[in-house]
Tab-separated table of C-alpha atoms in Angstrom:
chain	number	residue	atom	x	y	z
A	17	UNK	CA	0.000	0.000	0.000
A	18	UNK	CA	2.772	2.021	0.560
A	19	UNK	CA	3.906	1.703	-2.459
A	20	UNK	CA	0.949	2.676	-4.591
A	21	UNK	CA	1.002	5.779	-2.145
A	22	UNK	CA	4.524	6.751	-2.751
A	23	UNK	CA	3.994	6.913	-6.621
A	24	UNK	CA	0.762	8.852	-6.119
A	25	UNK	CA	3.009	11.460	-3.856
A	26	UNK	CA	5.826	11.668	-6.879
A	27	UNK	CA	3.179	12.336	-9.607
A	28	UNK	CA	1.581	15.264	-7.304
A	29	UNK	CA	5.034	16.775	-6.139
A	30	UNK	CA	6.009	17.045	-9.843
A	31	UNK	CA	2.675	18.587	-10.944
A	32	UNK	CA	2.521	20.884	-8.037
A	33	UNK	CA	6.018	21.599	-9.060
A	34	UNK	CA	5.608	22.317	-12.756
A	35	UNK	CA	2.995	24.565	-11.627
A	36	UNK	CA	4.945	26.641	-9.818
A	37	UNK	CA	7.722	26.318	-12.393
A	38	UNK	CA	5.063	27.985	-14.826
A	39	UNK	CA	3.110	30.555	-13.132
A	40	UNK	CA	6.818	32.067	-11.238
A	41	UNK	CA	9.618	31.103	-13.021
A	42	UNK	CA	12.598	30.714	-11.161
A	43	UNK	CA	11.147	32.225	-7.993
A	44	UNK	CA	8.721	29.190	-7.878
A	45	UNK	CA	12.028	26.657	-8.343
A	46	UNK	CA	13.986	28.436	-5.187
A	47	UNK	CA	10.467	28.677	-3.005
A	48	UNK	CA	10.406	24.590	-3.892
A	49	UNK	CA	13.621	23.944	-2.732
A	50	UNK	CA	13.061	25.794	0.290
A	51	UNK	CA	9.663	24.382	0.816
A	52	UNK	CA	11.544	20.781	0.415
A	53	UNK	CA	14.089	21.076	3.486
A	54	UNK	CA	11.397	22.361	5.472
A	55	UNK	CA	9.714	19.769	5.199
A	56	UNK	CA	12.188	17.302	5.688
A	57	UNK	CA	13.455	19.025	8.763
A	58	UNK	CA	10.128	18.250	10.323
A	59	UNK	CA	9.222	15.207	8.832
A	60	UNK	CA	12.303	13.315	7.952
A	61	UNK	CA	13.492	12.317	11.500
A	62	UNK	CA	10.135	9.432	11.395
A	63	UNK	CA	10.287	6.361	9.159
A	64	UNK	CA	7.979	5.132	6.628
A	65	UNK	CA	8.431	1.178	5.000
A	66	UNK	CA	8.743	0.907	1.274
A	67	UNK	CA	9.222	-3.018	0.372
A	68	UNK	CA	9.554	-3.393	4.000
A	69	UNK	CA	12.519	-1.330	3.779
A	70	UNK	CA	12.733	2.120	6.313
A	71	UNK	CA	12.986	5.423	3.995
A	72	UNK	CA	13.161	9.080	5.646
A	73	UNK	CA	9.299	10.778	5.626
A	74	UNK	CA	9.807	13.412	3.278
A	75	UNK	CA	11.711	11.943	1.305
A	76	UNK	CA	10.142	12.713	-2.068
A	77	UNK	CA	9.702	16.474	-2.034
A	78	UNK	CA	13.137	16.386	-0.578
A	79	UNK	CA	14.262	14.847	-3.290
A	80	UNK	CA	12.522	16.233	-6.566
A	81	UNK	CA	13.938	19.826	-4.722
A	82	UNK	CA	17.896	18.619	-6.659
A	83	UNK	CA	15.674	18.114	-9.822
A	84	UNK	CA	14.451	21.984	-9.072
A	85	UNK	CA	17.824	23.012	-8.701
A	86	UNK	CA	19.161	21.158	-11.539
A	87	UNK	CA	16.322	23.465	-13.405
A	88	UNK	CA	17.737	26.526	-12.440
A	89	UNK	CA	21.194	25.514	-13.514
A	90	UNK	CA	20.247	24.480	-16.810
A	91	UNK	CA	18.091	27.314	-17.762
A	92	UNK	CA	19.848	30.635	-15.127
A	93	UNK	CA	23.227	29.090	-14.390
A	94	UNK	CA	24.809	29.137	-11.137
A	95	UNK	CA	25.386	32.619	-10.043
A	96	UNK	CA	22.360	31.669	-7.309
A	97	UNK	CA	23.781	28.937	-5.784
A	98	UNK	CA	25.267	30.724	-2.698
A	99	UNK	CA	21.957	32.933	-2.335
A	100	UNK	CA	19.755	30.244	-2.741
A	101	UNK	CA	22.440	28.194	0.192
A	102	UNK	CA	21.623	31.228	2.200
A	103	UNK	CA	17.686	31.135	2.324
A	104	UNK	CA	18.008	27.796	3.100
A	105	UNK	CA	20.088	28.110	6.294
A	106	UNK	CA	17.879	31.595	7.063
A	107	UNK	CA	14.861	29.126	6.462
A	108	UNK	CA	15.623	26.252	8.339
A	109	UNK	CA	17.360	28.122	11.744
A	110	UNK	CA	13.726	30.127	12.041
A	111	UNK	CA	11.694	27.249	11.683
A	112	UNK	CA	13.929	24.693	13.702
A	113	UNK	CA	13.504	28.042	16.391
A	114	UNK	CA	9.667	28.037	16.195
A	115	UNK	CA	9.446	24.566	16.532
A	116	UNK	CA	12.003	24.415	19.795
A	117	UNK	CA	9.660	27.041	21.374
A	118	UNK	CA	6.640	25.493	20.251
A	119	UNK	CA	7.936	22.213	21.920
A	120	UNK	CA	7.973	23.909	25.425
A	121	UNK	CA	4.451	24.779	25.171
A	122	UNK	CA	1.946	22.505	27.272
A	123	UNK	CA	-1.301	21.714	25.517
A	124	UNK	CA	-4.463	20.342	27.966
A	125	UNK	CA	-4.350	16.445	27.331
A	126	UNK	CA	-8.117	16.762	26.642
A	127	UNK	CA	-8.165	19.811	23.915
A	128	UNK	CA	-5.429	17.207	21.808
A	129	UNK	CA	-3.141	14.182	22.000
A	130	UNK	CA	-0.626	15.633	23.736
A	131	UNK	CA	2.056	12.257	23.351
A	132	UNK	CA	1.282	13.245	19.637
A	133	UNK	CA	1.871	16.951	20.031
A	134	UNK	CA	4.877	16.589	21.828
A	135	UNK	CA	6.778	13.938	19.391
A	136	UNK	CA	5.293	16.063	16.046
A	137	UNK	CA	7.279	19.264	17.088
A	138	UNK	CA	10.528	17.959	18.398
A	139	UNK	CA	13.124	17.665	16.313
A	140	UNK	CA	16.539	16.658	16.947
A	141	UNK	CA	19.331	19.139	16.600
A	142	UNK	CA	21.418	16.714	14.669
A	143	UNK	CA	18.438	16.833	11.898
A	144	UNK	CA	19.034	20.500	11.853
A	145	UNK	CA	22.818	20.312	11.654
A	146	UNK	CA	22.074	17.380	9.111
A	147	UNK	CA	20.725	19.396	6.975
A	148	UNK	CA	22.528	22.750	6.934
A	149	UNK	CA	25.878	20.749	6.599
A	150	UNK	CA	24.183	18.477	3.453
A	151	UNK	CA	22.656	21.711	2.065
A	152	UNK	CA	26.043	23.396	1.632
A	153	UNK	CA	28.011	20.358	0.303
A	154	UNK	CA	24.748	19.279	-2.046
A	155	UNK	CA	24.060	22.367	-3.473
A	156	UNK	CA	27.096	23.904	-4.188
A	157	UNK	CA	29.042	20.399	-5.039
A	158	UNK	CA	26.113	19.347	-7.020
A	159	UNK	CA	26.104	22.768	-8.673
A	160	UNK	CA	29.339	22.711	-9.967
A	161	UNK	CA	28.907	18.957	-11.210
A	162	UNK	CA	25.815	19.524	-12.938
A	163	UNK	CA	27.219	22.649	-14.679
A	164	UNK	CA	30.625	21.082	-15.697
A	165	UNK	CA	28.862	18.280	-17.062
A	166	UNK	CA	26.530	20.397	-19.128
A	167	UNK	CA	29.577	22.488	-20.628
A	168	UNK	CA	31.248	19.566	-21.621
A	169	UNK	CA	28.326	17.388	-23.083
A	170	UNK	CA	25.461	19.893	-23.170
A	171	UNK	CA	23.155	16.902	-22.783
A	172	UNK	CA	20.529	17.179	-20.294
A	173	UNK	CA	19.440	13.864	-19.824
A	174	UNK	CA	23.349	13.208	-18.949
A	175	UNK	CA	24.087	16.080	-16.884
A	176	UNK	CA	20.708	14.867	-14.655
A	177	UNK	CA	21.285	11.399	-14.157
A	178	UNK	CA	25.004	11.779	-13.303
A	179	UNK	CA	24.194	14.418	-10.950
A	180	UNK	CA	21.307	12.522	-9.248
A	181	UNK	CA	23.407	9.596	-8.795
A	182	UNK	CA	26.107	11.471	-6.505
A	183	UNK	CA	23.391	13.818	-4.777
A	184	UNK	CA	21.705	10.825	-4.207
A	185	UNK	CA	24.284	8.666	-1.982
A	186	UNK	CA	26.739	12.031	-1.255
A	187	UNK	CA	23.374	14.020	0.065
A	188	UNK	CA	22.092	10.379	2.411
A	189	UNK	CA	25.404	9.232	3.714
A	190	UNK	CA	26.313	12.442	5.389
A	191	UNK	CA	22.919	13.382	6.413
A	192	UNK	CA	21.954	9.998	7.856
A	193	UNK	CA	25.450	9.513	9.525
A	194	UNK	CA	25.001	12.479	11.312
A	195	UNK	CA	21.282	12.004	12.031
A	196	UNK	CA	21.312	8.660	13.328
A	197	UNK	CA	24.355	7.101	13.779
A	198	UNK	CA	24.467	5.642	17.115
A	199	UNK	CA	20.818	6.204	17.604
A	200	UNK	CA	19.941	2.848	15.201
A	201	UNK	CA	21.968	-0.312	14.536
A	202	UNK	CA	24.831	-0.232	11.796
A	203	UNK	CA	22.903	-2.432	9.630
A	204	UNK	CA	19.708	-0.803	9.885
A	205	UNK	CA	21.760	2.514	8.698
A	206	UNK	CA	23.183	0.562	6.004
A	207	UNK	CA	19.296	-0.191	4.920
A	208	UNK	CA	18.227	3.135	5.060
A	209	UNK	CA	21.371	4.775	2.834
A	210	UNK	CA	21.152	1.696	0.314
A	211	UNK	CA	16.766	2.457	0.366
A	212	UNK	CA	17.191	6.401	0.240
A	213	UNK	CA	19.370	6.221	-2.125
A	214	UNK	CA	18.029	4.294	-4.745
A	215	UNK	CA	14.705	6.419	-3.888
A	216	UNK	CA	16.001	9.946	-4.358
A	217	UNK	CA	17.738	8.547	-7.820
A	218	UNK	CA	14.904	6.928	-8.644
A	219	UNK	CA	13.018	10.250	-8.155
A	220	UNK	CA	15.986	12.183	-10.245
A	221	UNK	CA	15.698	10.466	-13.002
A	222	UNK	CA	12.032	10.899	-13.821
A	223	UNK	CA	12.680	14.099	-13.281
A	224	UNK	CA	14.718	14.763	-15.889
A	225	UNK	CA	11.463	15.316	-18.272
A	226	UNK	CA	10.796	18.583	-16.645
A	227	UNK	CA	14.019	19.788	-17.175
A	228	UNK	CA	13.711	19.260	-20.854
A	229	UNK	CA	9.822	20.698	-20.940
A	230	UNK	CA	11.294	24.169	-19.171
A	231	UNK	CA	13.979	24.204	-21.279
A	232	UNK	CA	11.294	23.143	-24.465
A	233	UNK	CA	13.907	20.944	-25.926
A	234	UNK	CA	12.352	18.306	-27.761
C-alpha cells in the first residue's frame, strides 16, 4: 500500500512543481527547494516502509527539490547557488527556532493528543545540523557537477542522471550519519542509505522530463 502511495506522492510533487515552475519562473524553483528542506526538517526524523525497507518521511519532495535546482542551472546558471544556500540556512534556523519554542508549550491532554503533540514538534538538533551541513556540500558540489557536465556534453538527460546519482548517496550518507548514527543499529543505517538512495535517484531520473519541458527541448 505504501507503495501505490509513494507513486501517487511523486506524480503530485512534480505537478505541483511544474505549476509553480510555470506561473513564477525561477522564484517558484527556489520557493520549492526551500519548501523541500522544510519539510524534511520536520518530517524526515520518522520512518515510513517501502518493500519493507525504512525510507526518511519526506523523502520525495526532498528529493525532486535537486531536480528543481538542476532546473535553475540548466536554464539561469549558477550565479544563485550561494543565495539560494543562504535562504536555506535563514529558512531552516527560524523554523527549527519556532518549533524548539513550540515544543515547550503545554497543551491540555483533553483539547489534543498531547504524546502526539509533543513527538510532532521535536526535532533533533542533529536533523538540523544534518541538513545545513548536506545543504552546503549538495548544493554547491552538485552545482558545480551539474554545470561542468553540461559544458562539456550539453546533454541534459546526462548532466541529470550523473548528478542525481552522486546527490543521491553524497546528500544520504552524510545526512543519515550524522542524524542517526548511534541512535539505530549499523545495519539498519546501512538499509536506510542503500533504500534512500536508490529512492532519491529513482526520483531524479524521472525528473529529468521537466528539465527538458522548461527548457522546451524536444
Amino acid at each position: 500500500m505504501n507503495e501505490f502511495l509513494l507513486l501517487g506522492e511523486i506524480i503530485f510533487m512534480y505537478a505541483l512543481m511544474y505549476v509553480g515552475c510555470s506561473l513564477f519562473g525561477k522564484k517558484g524553483l527556489v520557493l520549492w527547494i526551500f519548501l523541500g528542506y522544510m519539510f524534511f526538517m520536520i518530517f524526515g526524523n520518522s520512518m515510513i516502509s517501502i518493500f519493507g525497507l525504512p525510507v526518511n518521511s519526506g523523502t520525495v519532495m526532498y528529493a525532486t527539490s535537486i531536480v528543481a535546482m538542476n532546473m535553475i542551472l540548466q536554464k539561469y546558471g549558477k550565479d544563485d547557488l550561494s543565495k539560494i544556500w543562504y535562504i536555506i540556512v535563514i529558512g531552516l534556523t527560524l523554523v527549527y527556532g519556532c518549533l524548539l519554542l513550540v515544543n515547550k508549550m503545554t497543551v491540555p491532554s483533553n483539547l489534543v493528543n498531547s504524546i502526539y503533540f509533543d513527538t510532532a514538534f521535536n526535532i533533533p538538533l542533529r536533523v538540523y545540523l544534518g541538513l545545513i551541513l548536506t545543504s552546503y556540500i549538495t548544493i554547491h558540489f552538485n552545482g558545480y557537477l551539474y554545470y561542468e557536465i553540461r559544458l562539456m556534453k550539453n546533454k541534459i538527460w546526462v548532466s541529470n542522471l550523473l548528478s542525481v546519482i552522486v546527490y543521491g548517496f553524497v546528500d544520504t550518507v552524510i545526512f543519515s550519519v550524522i542524524a542517526f548514527a548511534g541512535i539505530i543499529n549499523t545495519m539498519e543505517l546501512i538499509m536506510l542509505i542503500i533504500m534512500v538512495t536508490i529512492l532519491k535517484i529513482i526520483i531524479g531520473i524521472l525528473g529529468t522530463f521537466l528539465i527538458y519541458k522548461d527548457n522546451k527541448i524536444n
